[in-house]
Amino acid sequence: MTALTETNGATMVVERGNGSMPRYQIAIFLALLALSLAAPFFLYPVFLMKVMCFALFACALNLLLGFGGLLSFGHAAFFGSAAYVSAHAAKVWGLTPEVAIILGTLAAVVLGFVIGLLAIRRQGIYFAMVTLAFAQMVYFAALQAPFTGGEDGIQNVPRGDLFGAISMSSDLSLYFVVLVITFGGLLAIYRIIHSPFGQVLKAIRENEPRAISLGYRVNSYKLAVFILSAGFAGLAGATKAIVFQLASLTDVYWSMSGEVVLMVLLGGMGTVFGPLVGAAVIVTMQNYLASFGAWVTIIQGCIFVVSVMLFREGIVGVIAKLIRRPL
Amino acid sequence: MNDVILAAENLTKEFKGFVAVDGVNLRVRRGQIHALIGPNGAGKTTCFNLLTKFLSPTRGTITYGGKDITAMSSADIARLGLVRSFQISAVFPHLTALENVRIALQRRRGDSFDFWRSQKILSRFDEEALSLLAEVGLSEFANTSASELSYGRKRALEIATTLALNPEMLLLDEPMAGMAQADVERITALIQRISANRTILMVEHNLSVVATLSNTITVLARGKVLAEGDYATVSQDPRVVEAYIGAGHG
C-alpha cells in the first residue's frame, strides 16, 4: 500500500493507510523498546540517555521541519532555555526532577509561542534567519542573566528523587525515567503526525496557497506546530539538564541548532524513525571520536556533505525507498 | 437573474509604478459562467488574486453576496464559499487522491487543531471523497499519490477537491492550460456539469472553451476592461480584435 513519488527530483515514500500504525512500524517500535530496555546493561547508561535526549530533540525539530515544512535554525533556544529553567528549578528551588522537567518544558512552550508568533510571518530562508536571530538573543540573555551562571552555566544540578520518593542518583534508575519520557514523547509526536491536525499540516507543507484557498488559516496551524515542536525540544532539553546535572551555554548556542538540523537531515527528514537514527549516529560519533578533538566537526561536516550529495532522503529515507514503505 | 454575486468596483493594483489592474469594474451574476479573457499581461491573473485576496488591492472594493470582503483574508473568503483554483495544478503531491479530497471535506469539522486524536476519525469522509473522485473519473486512482497522476487528472483532482467544499462560487484560473485535447473536452463537460447550481468566474485562453461555456465574457487589456458581453458581441468588437491580433500590445 505504498508508492514512490517524485517531486523536484527528491523522492519520498507516501503513506496509504487509514491512519492506524502499520504492523511493521509497531514491530519497529517494540524492537526499539526492547533494545532500549536491554541496552543499559551493556552500554554506559549516561551515553544512552544522551542519545535519547537528542533523539527526542531531533524528533521535535522533525515535526516542524519534516511535517510542517518549516526550517527552524534556532531550536537551541527551546532546548537550552528549558535546560536552564529545569536546572534552576531543581537546584535553586529544590523541586523534584519531574516538576523541574515540566517547568522547563512549559518555559519552552511559552518561548515557542512568542518566537513562533513573530517567525511564522516570514517564509523559507527568512523564517530560518528570524528563528536564528531570536535564538541568538536567548543565547545572549543566557550569557548575561544573573541566574544562568554565565560562562559556567548551572552546574551540579541535583537529580533529586522522582515524585520525592524514588532516588535518581543511580544512572540505571534515571535511565528508565528518561526512557519513559523519550518514548512518551516519540509516541505523542507520532500521534500528532497522524492526527487530523497532522493531515492539515502536511497539506500546508505540500501546497500552502492551496491550503489557504480551501479555507485553512495556515498561520494558526504553523504557530501550533511551532509551539508543539518547541515544547518537545524543551522536554528534551529539560531532561538533559537533569541527566547531565548541567545547563550550559552550549545548550543555547547556534551550533546546537545546527547539530539538530544535521541529525534530522542525516537520519531522514519527514520520516518517523529518521531523527532517532540521525541522533544516534551523531552522538555516537561525538562520543567515540572525542579523542580527535576539533576534527570531530570536520568529520561531521564531511558526513553532512556526503549525505546531501549522495542520499538526500537521509539514512532512513533511503531505506524506506528501498523497501517501499514509509518509516 | 440580475442578482450580482461578486462585484469589484474600481479595482486597482499598482506594483511600484506599474499598474497591473487599472480601475476594473466587474459584476458577476449569480448562476452564470463568466469568463475573463485578454492577451498576455492583461492583468487577468492579478485580478483573480485580488478577488481572492491573495493580493491586496491598492484601491477599490470587492463585494461578495452583498458583503464587503475587501479587507478579509484569503482563508476567510474561502470560508464564505468563494473558492479559487490555480493556474498550475494545485494538488498536494505527497498525499493520495483520496486524502487530497478529504483535506477539503475535513474543513467541515471547522478547524482541525486536534493533534491528540487519531486521523482514523477522518475515515468518515472517505465515502464522500470516493464519490467526488468518481464524479471526476478518478475512482481507480483513489489510493494513488497525486504526484503520480497525469496532468489532466491532477486538474480533475483539483476540481474534485474544490467541489468538496461545495462552494457557492468558483474561480477557475485557466482550467485548460497545458491540457491535451481529450482532457479539454472532459473538463469542459465537467465544468458544465458542476455549474448547474453555482456561479463560475474563469480565466481561460482557449477561446472555443470560452465560447462553449460562458454566458458573459469580460475582455481585459492592459489592466482595463475593454469590452463585455456574450461571445458573439465580444468577438465582433473591433477593439477586442485589435487587442488580440493588431499592433499595440507586446
Short mmCIF file of C-alpha atoms in Angstrom, two decimals, chain A residues 1 3-7 10-12 14-21 188 191-200 202-218 220-221 224 228, chain B residues 54 74-76 78-79 83-86 89-96 99-100 102-104 106-107 109-122 143-145 147-148 158-159 161-162 165:
data_model
loop_
_atom_site.label_atom_id
_atom_site.label_comp_id
_atom_site.label_asym_id
_atom_site.label_seq_id
_atom_site.Cartn_x
_atom_site.Cartn_y
_atom_site.Cartn_z
CA MET A 1 0.00 0.00 0.00
CA ALA A 3 4.45 4.09 -3.55
CA LEU A 4 7.32 6.26 -4.52
CA THR A 5 6.62 9.71 -5.72
CA GLU A 6 8.88 12.18 -7.33
CA THR A 7 8.79 15.92 -6.85
CA ALA A 10 13.63 14.24 -4.42
CA THR A 11 11.83 11.04 -3.67
CA MET A 12 9.59 10.34 -0.80
CA VAL A 14 3.91 8.10 0.52
CA GLU A 15 1.78 6.55 3.12
CA ARG A 16 -1.53 4.99 2.24
CA GLY A 17 -3.44 3.81 5.18
CA ASN A 18 -6.37 4.63 7.32
CA GLY A 19 -4.19 6.14 10.00
CA SER A 20 -3.59 3.26 12.35
CA MET A 21 0.04 2.41 12.88
CA ALA A 188 3.00 11.73 21.15
CA ARG A 191 0.13 10.73 17.06
CA ILE A 192 0.42 14.42 16.13
CA ILE A 193 1.74 13.48 12.71
CA HIS A 194 -1.15 11.06 12.25
CA SER A 195 -3.94 13.28 13.55
CA PRO A 196 -6.45 15.43 11.69
CA PHE A 197 -4.16 18.31 12.60
CA GLY A 198 -1.18 16.47 11.11
CA GLN A 199 -3.11 15.92 7.93
CA VAL A 200 -3.71 19.66 7.52
CA LYS A 202 1.06 18.01 5.54
CA ALA A 203 -1.28 19.79 3.17
CA ILE A 204 0.24 23.13 4.15
CA ARG A 205 3.74 21.72 3.69
CA GLU A 206 2.80 20.39 0.26
CA ASN A 207 0.99 23.43 -1.09
CA GLU A 208 0.38 26.39 1.14
CA PRO A 209 -1.62 28.61 -1.26
CA ARG A 210 -3.91 25.69 -1.98
CA ALA A 211 -4.47 25.05 1.71
CA ILE A 212 -5.38 28.72 2.11
CA SER A 213 -7.76 28.55 -0.82
CA LEU A 214 -9.52 25.66 0.89
CA GLY A 215 -10.16 27.96 3.82
CA TYR A 216 -7.40 26.93 6.21
CA ARG A 217 -5.91 29.75 8.25
CA VAL A 218 -2.44 28.38 7.74
CA SER A 220 -2.58 29.29 13.10
CA TYR A 221 -1.51 25.77 12.12
CA ALA A 224 0.51 25.47 16.68
CA LEU A 228 4.40 21.81 19.88
CA PHE B 54 -4.02 36.57 -2.48
CA SER B 74 -7.95 34.60 1.70
CA ALA B 75 -8.85 31.77 4.04
CA ASP B 76 -11.89 33.63 5.34
CA ALA B 78 -12.85 30.71 1.02
CA ARG B 79 -14.96 30.05 4.11
CA VAL B 83 -13.17 29.20 -3.77
CA ARG B 84 -10.44 29.52 -6.35
CA SER B 85 -8.25 27.18 -8.33
CA PHE B 86 -4.77 27.89 -9.59
CA SER B 89 -2.31 22.44 -10.88
CA ALA B 90 -2.79 22.79 -7.16
CA VAL B 91 -2.79 19.38 -5.56
CA PHE B 92 -0.99 18.07 -2.50
CA PRO B 93 1.56 15.88 -4.30
CA HIS B 94 2.55 13.54 -1.49
CA LEU B 95 -0.98 12.83 -0.41
CA THR B 96 -3.17 10.30 -2.17
CA GLU B 99 -6.52 12.37 1.02
CA ASN B 100 -6.44 15.40 -1.26
CA ARG B 102 -10.51 14.62 2.26
CA ILE B 103 -8.47 17.68 3.23
CA ALA B 104 -11.25 19.78 1.76
CA GLN B 106 -12.22 17.97 6.63
CA ARG B 107 -12.96 21.69 6.58
CA ARG B 109 -15.16 19.93 11.07
CA GLY B 110 -14.21 23.58 11.35
CA ASP B 111 -10.60 23.94 12.38
CA SER B 112 -8.61 20.76 12.84
CA PHE B 113 -6.36 21.61 15.73
CA ASP B 114 -6.99 18.28 17.46
CA PHE B 115 -3.47 16.93 17.32
CA TRP B 116 -4.19 14.37 20.04
CA ARG B 117 -6.79 12.48 18.05
CA SER B 118 -6.11 9.72 15.55
CA GLN B 119 -6.70 10.56 11.92
CA LYS B 120 -8.83 7.44 11.80
CA ILE B 121 -11.81 9.67 12.55
CA LEU B 122 -11.29 11.18 9.11
CA ASN B 143 -5.01 5.43 -3.50
CA THR B 144 -2.53 6.85 -5.98
CA SER B 145 -0.46 9.73 -4.74
CA SER B 147 2.17 13.41 -7.91
CA GLU B 148 1.81 10.23 -9.96
CA GLU B 158 -8.16 19.72 -8.13
CA ILE B 159 -11.74 20.24 -9.25
CA THR B 161 -11.12 18.91 -4.11
CA THR B 162 -12.69 22.27 -4.81
CA LEU B 165 -16.13 22.43 -0.25
#
